[in-house]
C-alpha cells in the first residue's frame, strides 16, 4: 500500500471512529470505548507514517519540521488535514 493511501485511510478512520465513539459514549451505549480506542490507534498509525516523512524531508528547515510535528501531535485533526491537503506536496 502506498504511503498516501495509508495516511488517507488512517486519518478518515480516526475521525469517523472518534466521532462515532463519542456519540455512543454520550448515549451510554456499550462498547463505545472500543471505537475511541480504534480512533486513537488509527491516529497513531498516521503519526508513525507522517512524522518520519517530515523528519527526513530536505525541503524544509528544522524549525518548520518541529512546527509540523508539534502540530500533528497536539492539534491533531486540523494539522493532519492541512498536512494531507496542501503541505505534503511541498514537504516530501
C-alpha positions as CSV (number, residue, x, y, z in Angstrom):
1,X,0.0,0.0,0.0
2,X,1.3,3.5,-0.8
3,X,2.1,5.9,2.0
4,X,-0.5,8.4,0.8
5,X,-3.3,5.8,0.9
6,X,-2.2,4.7,4.4
7,X,-2.3,8.4,5.5
8,X,-5.7,9.0,4.0
9,X,-7.3,5.8,5.3
10,X,-5.9,6.2,8.8
11,X,-7.0,9.8,9.1
12,X,-10.5,9.2,7.9
13,X,-10.8,6.1,10.1
14,X,-9.6,8.1,13.1
15,X,-12.0,10.9,12.6
16,X,-15.0,8.7,11.9
17,X,-14.4,6.3,14.8
18,X,-13.7,9.0,17.4
19,X,-16.9,10.9,16.4
20,X,-18.9,7.6,16.5
21,X,-17.3,6.6,19.8
22,X,-18.0,9.9,21.4
23,X,-21.6,9.8,20.2
24,X,-22.0,6.3,21.6
25,X,-20.4,7.4,24.9
26,X,-22.8,10.3,25.2
27,X,-25.7,7.9,24.6
28,X,-24.3,5.4,27.1
29,X,-24.2,2.5,24.6
30,X,-21.9,-0.4,25.4
31,X,-18.6,-0.8,23.5
32,X,-18.2,2.9,23.0
33,X,-14.6,2.6,24.4
34,X,-13.8,0.2,21.5
35,X,-14.5,2.9,18.9
36,X,-12.5,5.6,20.8
37,X,-9.5,3.2,21.2
38,X,-9.7,2.3,17.5
39,X,-9.7,6.0,16.6
40,X,-6.6,6.6,18.7
41,X,-4.8,3.6,17.2
42,X,-5.5,4.8,13.7
43,X,-4.2,8.3,14.6
44,X,-1.0,6.6,15.9
45,X,-0.7,4.9,12.5
46,X,-1.0,8.3,10.9
47,X,1.7,9.7,13.1
48,X,4.0,6.7,12.5
49,X,3.9,7.3,8.8
50,X,3.8,11.1,8.7
51,X,6.4,12.0,11.3
52,X,9.3,10.1,9.7
53,X,8.3,11.6,6.4
54,X,8.6,15.1,7.8
55,X,11.8,14.4,9.7
56,X,13.5,13.0,6.5
57,X,12.5,16.0,4.3
58,X,15.3,18.1,2.9
59,X,12.9,20.8,1.5
60,X,12.1,22.4,4.9
61,X,14.3,23.6,7.7
62,X,14.4,22.3,11.3
63,X,12.1,24.8,12.8
64,X,9.3,24.1,10.3
65,X,9.8,20.4,10.9
66,X,9.4,21.0,14.6
67,X,6.2,23.0,14.0
68,X,4.7,20.3,11.8
69,X,5.5,17.5,14.3
70,X,4.2,19.6,17.2
71,X,1.0,20.4,15.3
72,X,0.4,16.8,14.3
73,X,0.7,15.7,17.9
74,X,-1.1,18.5,19.8
75,X,-3.6,19.9,17.2
76,X,-4.1,16.5,15.5
77,X,-7.2,16.6,13.3
78,X,-6.7,20.1,12.0
79,X,-3.0,19.8,11.4
80,X,-3.4,16.4,9.8
81,X,-6.0,17.7,7.4
82,X,-3.8,20.6,6.4
83,X,-0.8,18.4,6.0
84,X,-2.6,16.0,3.7
85,X,-4.5,18.5,1.7
86,X,-1.8,21.1,1.0
87,X,1.5,20.8,2.7
88,X,2.5,17.2,2.0
89,X,3.3,18.1,-1.7
90,X,5.7,20.8,-0.6
91,X,7.4,18.8,2.2
92,X,8.2,15.5,0.5
